[in-house]
Coordinates of C-alpha atoms and ligand atoms in Angstrom, one line a residue:
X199 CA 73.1 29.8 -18.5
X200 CA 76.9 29.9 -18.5
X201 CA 76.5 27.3 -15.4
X202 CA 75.3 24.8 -17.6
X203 CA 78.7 24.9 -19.7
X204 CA 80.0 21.5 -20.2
X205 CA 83.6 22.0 -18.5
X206 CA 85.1 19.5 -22.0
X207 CA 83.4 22.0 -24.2
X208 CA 83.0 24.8 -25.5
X209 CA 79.7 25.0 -26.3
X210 CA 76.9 27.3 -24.6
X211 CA 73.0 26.2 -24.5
X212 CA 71.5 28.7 -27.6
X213 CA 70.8 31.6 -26.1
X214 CA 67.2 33.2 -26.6
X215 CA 69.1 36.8 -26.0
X216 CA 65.6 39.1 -26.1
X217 CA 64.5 36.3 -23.3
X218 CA 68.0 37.0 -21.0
X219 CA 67.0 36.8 -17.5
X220 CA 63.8 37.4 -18.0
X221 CA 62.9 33.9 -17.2
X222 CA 64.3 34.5 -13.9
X223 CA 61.5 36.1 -12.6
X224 CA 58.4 34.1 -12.6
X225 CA 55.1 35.7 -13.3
X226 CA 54.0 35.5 -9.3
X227 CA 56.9 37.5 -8.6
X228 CA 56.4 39.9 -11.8
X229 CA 54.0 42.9 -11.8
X230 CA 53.8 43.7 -14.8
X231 CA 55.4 42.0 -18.5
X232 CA 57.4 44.4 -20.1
X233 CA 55.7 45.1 -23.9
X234 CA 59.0 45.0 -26.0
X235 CA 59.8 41.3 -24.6
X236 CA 58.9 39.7 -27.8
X237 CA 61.1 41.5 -30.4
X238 CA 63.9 43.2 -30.7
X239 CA 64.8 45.8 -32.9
X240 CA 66.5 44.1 -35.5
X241 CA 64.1 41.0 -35.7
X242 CA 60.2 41.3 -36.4
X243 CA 58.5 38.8 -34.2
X244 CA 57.5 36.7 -37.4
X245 CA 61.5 36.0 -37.4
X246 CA 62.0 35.5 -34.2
X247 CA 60.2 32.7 -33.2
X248 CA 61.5 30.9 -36.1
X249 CA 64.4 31.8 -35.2
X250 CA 64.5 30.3 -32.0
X251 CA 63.1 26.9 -33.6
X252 CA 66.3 27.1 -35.9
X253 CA 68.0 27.2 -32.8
X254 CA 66.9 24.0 -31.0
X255 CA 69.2 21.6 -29.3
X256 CA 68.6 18.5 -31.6
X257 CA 71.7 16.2 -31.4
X258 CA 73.0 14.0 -29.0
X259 CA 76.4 15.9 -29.2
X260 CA 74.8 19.1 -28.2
X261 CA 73.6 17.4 -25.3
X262 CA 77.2 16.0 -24.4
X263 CA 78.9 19.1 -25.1
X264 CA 76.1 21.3 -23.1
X265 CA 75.5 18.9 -20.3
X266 CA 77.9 16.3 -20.5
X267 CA 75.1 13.0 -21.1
X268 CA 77.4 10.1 -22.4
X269 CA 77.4 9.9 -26.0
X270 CA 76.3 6.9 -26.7
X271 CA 73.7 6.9 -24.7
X272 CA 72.3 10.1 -26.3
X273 CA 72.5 8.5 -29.8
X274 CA 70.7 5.4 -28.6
X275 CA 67.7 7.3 -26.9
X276 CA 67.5 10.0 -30.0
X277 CA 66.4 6.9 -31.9
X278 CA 63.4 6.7 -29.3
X279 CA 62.6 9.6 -29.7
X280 CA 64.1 12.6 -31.4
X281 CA 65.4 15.7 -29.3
X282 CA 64.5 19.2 -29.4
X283 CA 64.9 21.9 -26.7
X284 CA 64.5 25.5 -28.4
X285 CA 66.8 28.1 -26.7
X286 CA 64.2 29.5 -24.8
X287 CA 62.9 26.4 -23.4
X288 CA 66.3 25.4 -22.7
X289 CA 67.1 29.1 -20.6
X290 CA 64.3 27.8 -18.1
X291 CA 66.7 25.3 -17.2
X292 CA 68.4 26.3 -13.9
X293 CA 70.6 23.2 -13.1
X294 CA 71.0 19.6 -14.3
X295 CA 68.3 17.0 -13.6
X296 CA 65.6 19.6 -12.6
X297 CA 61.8 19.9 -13.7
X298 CA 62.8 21.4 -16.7
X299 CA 65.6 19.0 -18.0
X300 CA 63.7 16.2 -16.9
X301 CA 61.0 17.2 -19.3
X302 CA 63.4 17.5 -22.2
X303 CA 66.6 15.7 -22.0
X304 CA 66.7 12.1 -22.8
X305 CA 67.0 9.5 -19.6
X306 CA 68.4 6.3 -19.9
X307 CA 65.2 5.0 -18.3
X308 CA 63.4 5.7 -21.2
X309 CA 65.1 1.9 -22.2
X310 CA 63.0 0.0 -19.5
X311 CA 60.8 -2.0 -20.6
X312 CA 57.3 -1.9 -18.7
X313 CA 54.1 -2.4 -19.2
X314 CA 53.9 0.8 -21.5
X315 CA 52.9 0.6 -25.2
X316 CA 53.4 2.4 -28.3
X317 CA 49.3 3.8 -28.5
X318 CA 48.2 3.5 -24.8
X319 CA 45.1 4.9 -25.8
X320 CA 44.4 2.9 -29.2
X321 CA 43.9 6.5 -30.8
X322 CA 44.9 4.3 -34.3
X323 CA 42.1 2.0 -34.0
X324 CA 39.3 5.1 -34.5
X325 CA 41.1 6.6 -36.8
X326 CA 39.6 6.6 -40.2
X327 CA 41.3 8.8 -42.4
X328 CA 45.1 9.1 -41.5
X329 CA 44.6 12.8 -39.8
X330 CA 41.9 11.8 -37.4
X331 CA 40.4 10.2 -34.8
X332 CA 37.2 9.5 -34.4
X333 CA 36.1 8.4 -31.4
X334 CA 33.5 10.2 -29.4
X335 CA 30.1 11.3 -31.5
X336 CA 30.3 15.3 -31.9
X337 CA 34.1 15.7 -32.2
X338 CA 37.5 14.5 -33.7
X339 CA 41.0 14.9 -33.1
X340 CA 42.7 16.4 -35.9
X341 CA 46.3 15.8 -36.4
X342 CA 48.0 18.5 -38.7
X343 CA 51.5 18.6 -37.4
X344 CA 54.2 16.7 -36.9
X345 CA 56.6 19.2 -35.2
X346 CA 56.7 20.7 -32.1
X347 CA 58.9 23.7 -30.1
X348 CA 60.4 20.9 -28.1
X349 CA 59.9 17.2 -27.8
X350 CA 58.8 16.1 -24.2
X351 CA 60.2 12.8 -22.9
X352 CA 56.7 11.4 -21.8
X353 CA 55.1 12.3 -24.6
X354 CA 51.7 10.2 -25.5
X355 CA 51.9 10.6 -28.8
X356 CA 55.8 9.6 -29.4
X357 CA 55.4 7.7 -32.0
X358 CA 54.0 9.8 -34.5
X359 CA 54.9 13.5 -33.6
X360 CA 58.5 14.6 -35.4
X361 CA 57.7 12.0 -38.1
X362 CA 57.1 13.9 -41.3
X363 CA 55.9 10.5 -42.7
X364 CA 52.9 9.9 -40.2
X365 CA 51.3 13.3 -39.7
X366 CA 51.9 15.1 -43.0
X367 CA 50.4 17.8 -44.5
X368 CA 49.5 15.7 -47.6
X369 CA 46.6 14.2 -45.0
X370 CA 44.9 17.8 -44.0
X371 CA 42.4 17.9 -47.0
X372 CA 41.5 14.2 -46.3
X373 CA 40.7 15.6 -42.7
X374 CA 38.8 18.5 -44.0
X375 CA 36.6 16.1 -46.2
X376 CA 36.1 13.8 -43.0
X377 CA 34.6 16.2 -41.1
X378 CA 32.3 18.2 -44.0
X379 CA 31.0 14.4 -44.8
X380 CA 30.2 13.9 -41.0
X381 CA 27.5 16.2 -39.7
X382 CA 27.5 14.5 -36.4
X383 CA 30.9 15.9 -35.6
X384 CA 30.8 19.5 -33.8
X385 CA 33.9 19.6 -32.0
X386 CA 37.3 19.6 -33.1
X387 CA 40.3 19.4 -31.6
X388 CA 43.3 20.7 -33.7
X389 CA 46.4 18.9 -32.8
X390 CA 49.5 17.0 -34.1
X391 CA 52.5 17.6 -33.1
X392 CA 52.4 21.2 -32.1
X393 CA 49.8 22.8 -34.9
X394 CA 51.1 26.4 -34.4
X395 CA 54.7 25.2 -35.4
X396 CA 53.2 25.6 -38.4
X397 CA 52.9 28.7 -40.9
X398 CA 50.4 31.6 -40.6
X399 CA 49.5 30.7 -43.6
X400 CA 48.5 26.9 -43.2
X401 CA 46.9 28.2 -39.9
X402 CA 44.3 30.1 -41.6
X403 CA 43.8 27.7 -44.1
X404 CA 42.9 25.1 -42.1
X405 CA 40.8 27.4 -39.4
X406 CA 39.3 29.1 -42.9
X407 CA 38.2 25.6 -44.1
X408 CA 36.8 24.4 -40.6
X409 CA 34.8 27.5 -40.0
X410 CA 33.2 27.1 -43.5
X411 CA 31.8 23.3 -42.7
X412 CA 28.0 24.3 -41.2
X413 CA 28.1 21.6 -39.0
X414 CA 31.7 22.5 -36.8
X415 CA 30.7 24.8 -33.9
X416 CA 33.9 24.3 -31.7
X417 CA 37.3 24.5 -32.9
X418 CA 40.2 23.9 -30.2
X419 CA 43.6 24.5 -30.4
X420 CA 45.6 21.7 -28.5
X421 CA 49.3 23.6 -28.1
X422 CA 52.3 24.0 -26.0
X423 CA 53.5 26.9 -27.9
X424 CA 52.4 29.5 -24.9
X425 CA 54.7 26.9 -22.5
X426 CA 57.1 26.4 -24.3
X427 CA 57.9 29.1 -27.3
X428 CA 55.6 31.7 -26.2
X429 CA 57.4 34.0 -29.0
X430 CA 55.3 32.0 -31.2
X431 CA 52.2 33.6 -29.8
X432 CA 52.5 37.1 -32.2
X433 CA 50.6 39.6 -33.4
X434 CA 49.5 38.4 -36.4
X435 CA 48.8 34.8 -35.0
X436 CA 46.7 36.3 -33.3
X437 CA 44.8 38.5 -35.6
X438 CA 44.1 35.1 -37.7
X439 CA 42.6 32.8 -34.8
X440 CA 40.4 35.7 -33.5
X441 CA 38.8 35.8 -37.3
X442 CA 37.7 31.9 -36.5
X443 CA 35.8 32.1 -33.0
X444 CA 34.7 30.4 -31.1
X445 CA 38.5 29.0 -31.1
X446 CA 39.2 28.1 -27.8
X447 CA 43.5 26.8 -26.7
X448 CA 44.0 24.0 -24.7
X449 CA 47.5 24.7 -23.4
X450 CA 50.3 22.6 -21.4
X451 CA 52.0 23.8 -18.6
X452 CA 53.8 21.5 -16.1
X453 CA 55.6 23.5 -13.8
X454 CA 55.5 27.3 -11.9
X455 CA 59.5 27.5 -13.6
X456 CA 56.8 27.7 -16.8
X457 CA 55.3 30.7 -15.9
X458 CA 57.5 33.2 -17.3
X459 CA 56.6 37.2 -18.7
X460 CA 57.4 36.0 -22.2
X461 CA 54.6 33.1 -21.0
X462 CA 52.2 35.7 -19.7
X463 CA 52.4 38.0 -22.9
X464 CA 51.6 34.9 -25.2
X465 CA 48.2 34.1 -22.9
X466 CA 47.2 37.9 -22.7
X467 CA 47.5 38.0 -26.4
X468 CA 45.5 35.0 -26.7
X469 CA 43.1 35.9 -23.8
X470 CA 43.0 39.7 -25.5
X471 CA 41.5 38.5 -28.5
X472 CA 38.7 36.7 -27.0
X473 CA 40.4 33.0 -26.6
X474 CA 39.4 31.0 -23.6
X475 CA 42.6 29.6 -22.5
X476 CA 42.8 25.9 -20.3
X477 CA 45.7 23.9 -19.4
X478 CA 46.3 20.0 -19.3
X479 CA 49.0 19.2 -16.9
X480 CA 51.0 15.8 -16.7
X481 CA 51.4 14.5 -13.5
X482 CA 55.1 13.5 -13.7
X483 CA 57.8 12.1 -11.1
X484 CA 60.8 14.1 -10.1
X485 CA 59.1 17.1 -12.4
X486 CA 56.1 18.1 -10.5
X487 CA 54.7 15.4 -8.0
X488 CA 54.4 17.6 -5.1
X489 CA 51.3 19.5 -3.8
X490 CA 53.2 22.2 -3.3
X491 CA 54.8 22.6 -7.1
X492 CA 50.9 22.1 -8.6
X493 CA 49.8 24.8 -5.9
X494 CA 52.0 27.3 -7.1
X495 CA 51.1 25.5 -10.8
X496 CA 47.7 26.3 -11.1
X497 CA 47.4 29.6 -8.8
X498 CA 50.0 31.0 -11.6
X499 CA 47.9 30.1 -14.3
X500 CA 44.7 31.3 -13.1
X501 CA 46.8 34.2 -12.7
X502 CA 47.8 34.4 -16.6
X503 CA 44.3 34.0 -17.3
X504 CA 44.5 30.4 -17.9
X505 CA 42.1 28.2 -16.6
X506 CA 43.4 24.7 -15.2
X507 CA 41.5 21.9 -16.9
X508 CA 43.2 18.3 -16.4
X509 CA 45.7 16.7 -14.3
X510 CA 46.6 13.8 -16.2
X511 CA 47.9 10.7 -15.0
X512 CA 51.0 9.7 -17.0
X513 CA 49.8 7.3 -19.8
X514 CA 51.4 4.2 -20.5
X515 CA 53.5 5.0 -23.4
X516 CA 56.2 3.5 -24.3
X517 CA 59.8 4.4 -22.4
X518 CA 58.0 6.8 -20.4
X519 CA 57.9 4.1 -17.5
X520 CA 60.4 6.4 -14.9
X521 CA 57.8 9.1 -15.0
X522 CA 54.6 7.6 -13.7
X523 CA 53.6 8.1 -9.9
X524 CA 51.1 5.7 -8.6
X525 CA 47.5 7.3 -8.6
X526 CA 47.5 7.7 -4.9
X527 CA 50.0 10.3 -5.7
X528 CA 48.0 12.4 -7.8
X529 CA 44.9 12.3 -5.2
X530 CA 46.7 13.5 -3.0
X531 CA 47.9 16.4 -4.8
X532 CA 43.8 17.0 -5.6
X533 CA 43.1 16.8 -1.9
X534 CA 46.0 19.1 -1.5
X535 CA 44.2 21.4 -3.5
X536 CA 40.4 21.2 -3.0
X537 CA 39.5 23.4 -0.3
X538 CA 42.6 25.4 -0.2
X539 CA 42.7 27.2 -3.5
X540 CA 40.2 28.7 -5.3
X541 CA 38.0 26.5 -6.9
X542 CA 38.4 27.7 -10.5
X543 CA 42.3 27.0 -10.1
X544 CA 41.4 23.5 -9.0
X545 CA 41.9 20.8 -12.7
X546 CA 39.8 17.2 -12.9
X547 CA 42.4 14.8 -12.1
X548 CA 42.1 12.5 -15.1
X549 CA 43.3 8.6 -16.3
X550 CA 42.8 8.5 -19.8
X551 CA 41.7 5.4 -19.9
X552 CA 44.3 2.6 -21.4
X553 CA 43.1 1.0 -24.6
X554 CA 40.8 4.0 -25.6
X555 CA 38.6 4.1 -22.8
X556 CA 38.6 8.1 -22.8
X557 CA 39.4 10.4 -20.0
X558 CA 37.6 8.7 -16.4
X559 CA 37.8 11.5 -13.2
X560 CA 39.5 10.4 -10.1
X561 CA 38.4 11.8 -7.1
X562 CA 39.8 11.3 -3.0
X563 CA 37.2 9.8 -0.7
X564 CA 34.6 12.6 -0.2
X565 CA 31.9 10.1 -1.0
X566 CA 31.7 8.2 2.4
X567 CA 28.5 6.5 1.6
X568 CA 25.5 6.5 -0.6
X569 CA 21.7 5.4 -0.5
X570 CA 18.4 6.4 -1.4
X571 CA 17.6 8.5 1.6
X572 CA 20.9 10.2 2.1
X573 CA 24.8 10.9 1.0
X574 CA 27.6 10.9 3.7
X575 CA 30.5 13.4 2.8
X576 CA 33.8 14.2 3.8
X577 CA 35.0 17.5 3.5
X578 CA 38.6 18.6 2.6
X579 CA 39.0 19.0 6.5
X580 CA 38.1 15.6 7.3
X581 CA 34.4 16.9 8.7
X582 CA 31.5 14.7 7.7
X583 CA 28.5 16.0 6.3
X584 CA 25.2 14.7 5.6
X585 CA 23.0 15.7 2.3
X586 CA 19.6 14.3 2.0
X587 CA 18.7 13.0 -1.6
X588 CA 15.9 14.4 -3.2
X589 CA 12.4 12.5 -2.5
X590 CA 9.4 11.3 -4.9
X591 CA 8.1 14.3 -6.0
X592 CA 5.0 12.5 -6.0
X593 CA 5.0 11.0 -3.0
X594 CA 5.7 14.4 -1.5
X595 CA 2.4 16.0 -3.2
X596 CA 0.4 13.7 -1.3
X597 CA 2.5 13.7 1.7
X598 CA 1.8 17.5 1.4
X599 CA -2.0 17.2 0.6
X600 CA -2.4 15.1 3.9
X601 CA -0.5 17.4 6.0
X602 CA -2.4 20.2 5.0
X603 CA -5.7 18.5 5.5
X604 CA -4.4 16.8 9.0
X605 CA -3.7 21.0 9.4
X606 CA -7.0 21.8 9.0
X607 CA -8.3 19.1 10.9
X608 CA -5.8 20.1 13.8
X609 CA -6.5 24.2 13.5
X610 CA -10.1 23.3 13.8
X611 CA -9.3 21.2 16.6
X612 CA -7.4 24.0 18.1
X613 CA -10.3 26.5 17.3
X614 CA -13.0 24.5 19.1
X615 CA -10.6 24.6 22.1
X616 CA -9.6 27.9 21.7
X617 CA -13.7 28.8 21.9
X618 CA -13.7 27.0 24.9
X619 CA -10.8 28.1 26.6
X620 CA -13.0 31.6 26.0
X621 CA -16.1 30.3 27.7
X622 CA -14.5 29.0 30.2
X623 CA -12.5 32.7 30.7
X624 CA -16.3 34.4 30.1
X625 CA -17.6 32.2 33.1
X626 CA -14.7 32.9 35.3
X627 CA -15.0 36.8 34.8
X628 CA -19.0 36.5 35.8
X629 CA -18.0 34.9 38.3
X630 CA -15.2 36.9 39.8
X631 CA -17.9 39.6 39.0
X632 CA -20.4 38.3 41.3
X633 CA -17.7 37.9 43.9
X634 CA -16.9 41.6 43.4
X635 CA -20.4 42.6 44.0
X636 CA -20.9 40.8 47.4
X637 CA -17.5 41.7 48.8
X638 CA -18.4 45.2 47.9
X639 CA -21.9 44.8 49.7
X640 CA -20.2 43.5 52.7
X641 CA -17.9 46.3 52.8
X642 CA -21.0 48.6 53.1
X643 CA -22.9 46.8 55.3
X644 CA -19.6 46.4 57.5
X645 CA -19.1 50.7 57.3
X646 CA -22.7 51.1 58.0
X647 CA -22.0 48.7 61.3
X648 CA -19.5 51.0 62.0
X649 CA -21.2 53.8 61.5
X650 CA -24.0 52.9 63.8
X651 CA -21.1 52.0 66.8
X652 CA -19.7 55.4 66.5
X653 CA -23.1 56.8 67.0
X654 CA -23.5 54.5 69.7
X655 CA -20.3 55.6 71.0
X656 CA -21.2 59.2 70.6
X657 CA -24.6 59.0 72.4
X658 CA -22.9 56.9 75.2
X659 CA -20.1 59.7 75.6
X660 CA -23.0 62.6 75.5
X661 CA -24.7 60.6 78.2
X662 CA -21.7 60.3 80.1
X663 CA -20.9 63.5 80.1
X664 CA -24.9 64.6 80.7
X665 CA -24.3 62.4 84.4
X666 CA -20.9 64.3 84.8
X667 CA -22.7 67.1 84.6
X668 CA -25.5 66.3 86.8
X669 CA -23.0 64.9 89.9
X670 CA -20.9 68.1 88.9
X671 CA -24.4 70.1 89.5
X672 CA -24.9 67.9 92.6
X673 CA -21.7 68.7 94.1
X674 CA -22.0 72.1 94.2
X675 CA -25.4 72.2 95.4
X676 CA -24.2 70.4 98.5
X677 CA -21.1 72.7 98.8
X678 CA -23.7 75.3 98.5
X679 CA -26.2 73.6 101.6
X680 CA -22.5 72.7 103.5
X681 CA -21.6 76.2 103.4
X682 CA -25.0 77.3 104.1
X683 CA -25.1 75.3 107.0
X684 CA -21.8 76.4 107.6
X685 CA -22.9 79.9 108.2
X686 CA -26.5 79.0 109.6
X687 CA -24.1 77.4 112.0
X688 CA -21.7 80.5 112.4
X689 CA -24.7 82.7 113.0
X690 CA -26.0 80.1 115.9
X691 CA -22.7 81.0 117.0
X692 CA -23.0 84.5 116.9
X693 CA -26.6 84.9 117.8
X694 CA -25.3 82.6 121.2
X695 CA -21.8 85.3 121.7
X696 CA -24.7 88.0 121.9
X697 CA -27.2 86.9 124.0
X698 CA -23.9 85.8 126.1
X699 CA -22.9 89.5 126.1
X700 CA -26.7 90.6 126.9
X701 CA -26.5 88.5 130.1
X702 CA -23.3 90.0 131.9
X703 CA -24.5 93.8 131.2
X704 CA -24.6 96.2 134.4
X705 CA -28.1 98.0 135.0
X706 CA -26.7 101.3 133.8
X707 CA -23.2 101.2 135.0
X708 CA -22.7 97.3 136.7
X709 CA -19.2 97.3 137.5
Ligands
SF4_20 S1 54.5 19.3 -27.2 FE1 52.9 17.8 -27.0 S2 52.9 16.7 -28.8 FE2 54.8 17.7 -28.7 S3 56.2 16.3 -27.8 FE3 55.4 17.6 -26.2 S4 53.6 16.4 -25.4 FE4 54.2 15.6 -27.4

């Protein structure tokens, strides 16, 4: 922190020395938290954290020695509002004018004069017994502290918290009695101030006396503590709340430069010993008005084991004027969000209502439209969707009972048809049948035809080859009479040459 050394002065920030650079590393960059980082060896833990309250920055020339503010100016806003920044807090602090300082430093702005009040949410006008407001049926906020680790610049509840005179511990048992005379009242929400600035011992008392009223179910623990002096978070804390369940912490982290080891130890503890852990988030210009910053926000916390609850837009308190965004701001951040982180690391974003209207959710258009049939939607991607709303049950059971007798009627329908259909098919195979059984017939009748004409044929060809036969006979029998004339012919012939001879024949020797 030697950086933040006033070059006029002397003076260094308060160093938390067991928290050295541990802060430097935030807890999505850190594995694992080393166990020894809340003690040291020459300090119990008990010691240590008060300690490092001792330590705080609380004047105005601390804050002109360590940073250099004007003077004057300091001593004028310190009467706003009183100053505290513990050492450790103040190590978190990496340059002038960044998230952290903003939260913690004074600002001349805190002088303007706006539309911001003293009690933005008219917590004064339920409150009954000095301790408590009573507002809502089953719960009450229970103010029984008036310190805190360090005192934010926006805070809601300025005009109380550091004044000994307005939250005192002189008002606890009145609060006590409030809440065992009013059976109605189940919830409470412990807060202040900071109620585990406060000794071990007053802790327990006042969880002890809660846990004995029959009627108080839920006891939460509204505290910056694991933000902002997580030292504060030890052992033996610890060992008291878990004796008190169901206790649950509502925490306050407001930037990732938050999320340190020391940070992560105080929520396992807590987490460890079976306290649900959520966090309520300011939205805040210049300290955390980005999507980006409450990305890395809430994905660190769910991380830690701490479940993201609110985003709150920046009351209207009093000097706190310089920190509001306008509203469009912080739905954009939730658009920013919805749809691209898990959903459990996605908070409500949240105007407590001015004037004690109590906490109303803002949401970015994903309601296009709405009637009685259906609901138009727009997704984080822009894409509409449709969802039908839910119809008259009754309506529906007659609806149903005429469809499923117009079902009957229409399957009886379709049987009769069906039957039909069949006949029809029965005819059509007698019929094809019959066809069959002729063409079959025919085919017989046409073989037998053809049978016949190849006997026909047969005979024909016998016969025809009967009266080859016979001319074949004939011919031979006149070959046979030719050559028989032939040699009746030959032997003329010859009998003719003899008589011839017979005729020219000396009387014994002629010639
Ligand atoms: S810790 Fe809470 S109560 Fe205390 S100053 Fe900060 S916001 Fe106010």
């Amino acid at each position: 922190m030697s950086h933040l050394l006033n070059q006029t002065s002397n003076q260094e920030i308060p160093q938390n020395k067991d928290h050295a650079s541990a802060h430097e590393k935030s807890i999505g960059e850190t594995k694992t938290a080393e166990p020894n980082r809340f003690s040291v060896t020459d300090e119990s833990e008990d010691v240590q954290w008060k300690r490092l309250l001792r330590e705080s920055i609380q004047t105005p020339e601390q804050l002109h020695d360590l940073f250099g503010e004007n003077l004057d100016e300091m001593k004028v806003l310190e009467k706003e509002f009183n100053i505290r920044v513990n050492p450790y807090y103040a190590s978190l602090i990496k340059e002038k004018n960044d998230a952290i300082y903003k939260q913690v430093i004074p600002d001349s702005m805190e002088l303007i004069k706006g539309c911001c009040v003293d009690d933005p949410l008219s917590e004064e006008r339920d409150s009954p017994v000095q301790s408590i407001t009573h507002r809502y049926p089953d719960r009450v906020l229970f103010l029984v502290a008036h310190e805190c680790a360090i005192y934010c610049r926006f805070c809601t509840r300025k005009r109380k918290v550091s004044d000994a005179s307005k939250i005192s511990l002189k008002y606890l048992k009145a609060g006590i009695d409030y809440i065992a005379n009013h059976p109605e009242v189940r919830d409470i929400v412990i807060s202040g101030g900071d109620p585990l600035t406060l000794a071990d011992s007053r802790i327990e008392y006042i969880l002890k006396s809660l846990r004995e009223i029959p009627h108080v179910e839920i006891i939460r623990i509204g505290t910056k503590i694991p933000c902002v002096l997580p030292q504060r978070i030890t052992k033996k804390l610890v060992n008291i709340i878990k004796k008190y369940h169901p206790v649950y912490v509502n925490t306050h982290f407001n930037h990732p430069s938050e999320l340190t080891v020391e940070a992560k130890l105080a929520c396992d503890r807590l987490a460890d010993a079976g306290v649900p852990i959520g966090n309520q988030t300011v939205l805040l210009k210049g300290v955390n008005d980005s999507v980006e910053i409450m990305r890395d926000l809430m994905k660190g916390l769910l991380k830690m084991r701490v479940r993201p609850y609110y985003i709150y837009q920046a009351d209207l308190v009093k000097g706190t004027e310089h920190f509001r965004t306008d509203v469009e701001k912080g739905l954009e951040i939730i658009r920013g969000l919805r749809g691209h982180i898990s959903g459990l690391a996605v908070p409500h974003y949240v105007i407590d209502a001015p004037g004690g209207g109590g906490k109303i959710p803002l949401l970015p258009h994903y309601l296009q439209s709405i009637d009685e049939e259906k609901v138009v939607l727009r997704n984080f991607n822009g894409e509409v969707f449709v969802y039908d709303q839910p119809l008259d049950v009754n309506l529906m059971q007659i609806a149903n009972q005429n469809n499923v007798m117009l079902k009957t009627v229409v399957d009886g329908a379709k049987t009769v048809v069906d039957g039909a259909k069949t006949v029809v098919d029965g005819a059509k195979t007698v019929v094809d049948g019959a066809k069959t059984v002729v063409d079959g017939a025919k085919t017989v009748v046409d073989g037998a035809k053809t049978v016949v004409d190849g006997a026909k044929t047969v005979v024909d060809g016998a016969k025809t080859v009967v009266d080859g036969a016979k001319t074949v006979v004939d011919g031979a029998k006149t070959v046979v009479d030719g050559a028989k004339t032939v040699v009746d012919g030959a032997k003329t012939v010859v009998d003719g040459a003899k008589t011839a001879v017979d005729g020219v024949k000396p009387n014994g020797y002629g010639g």
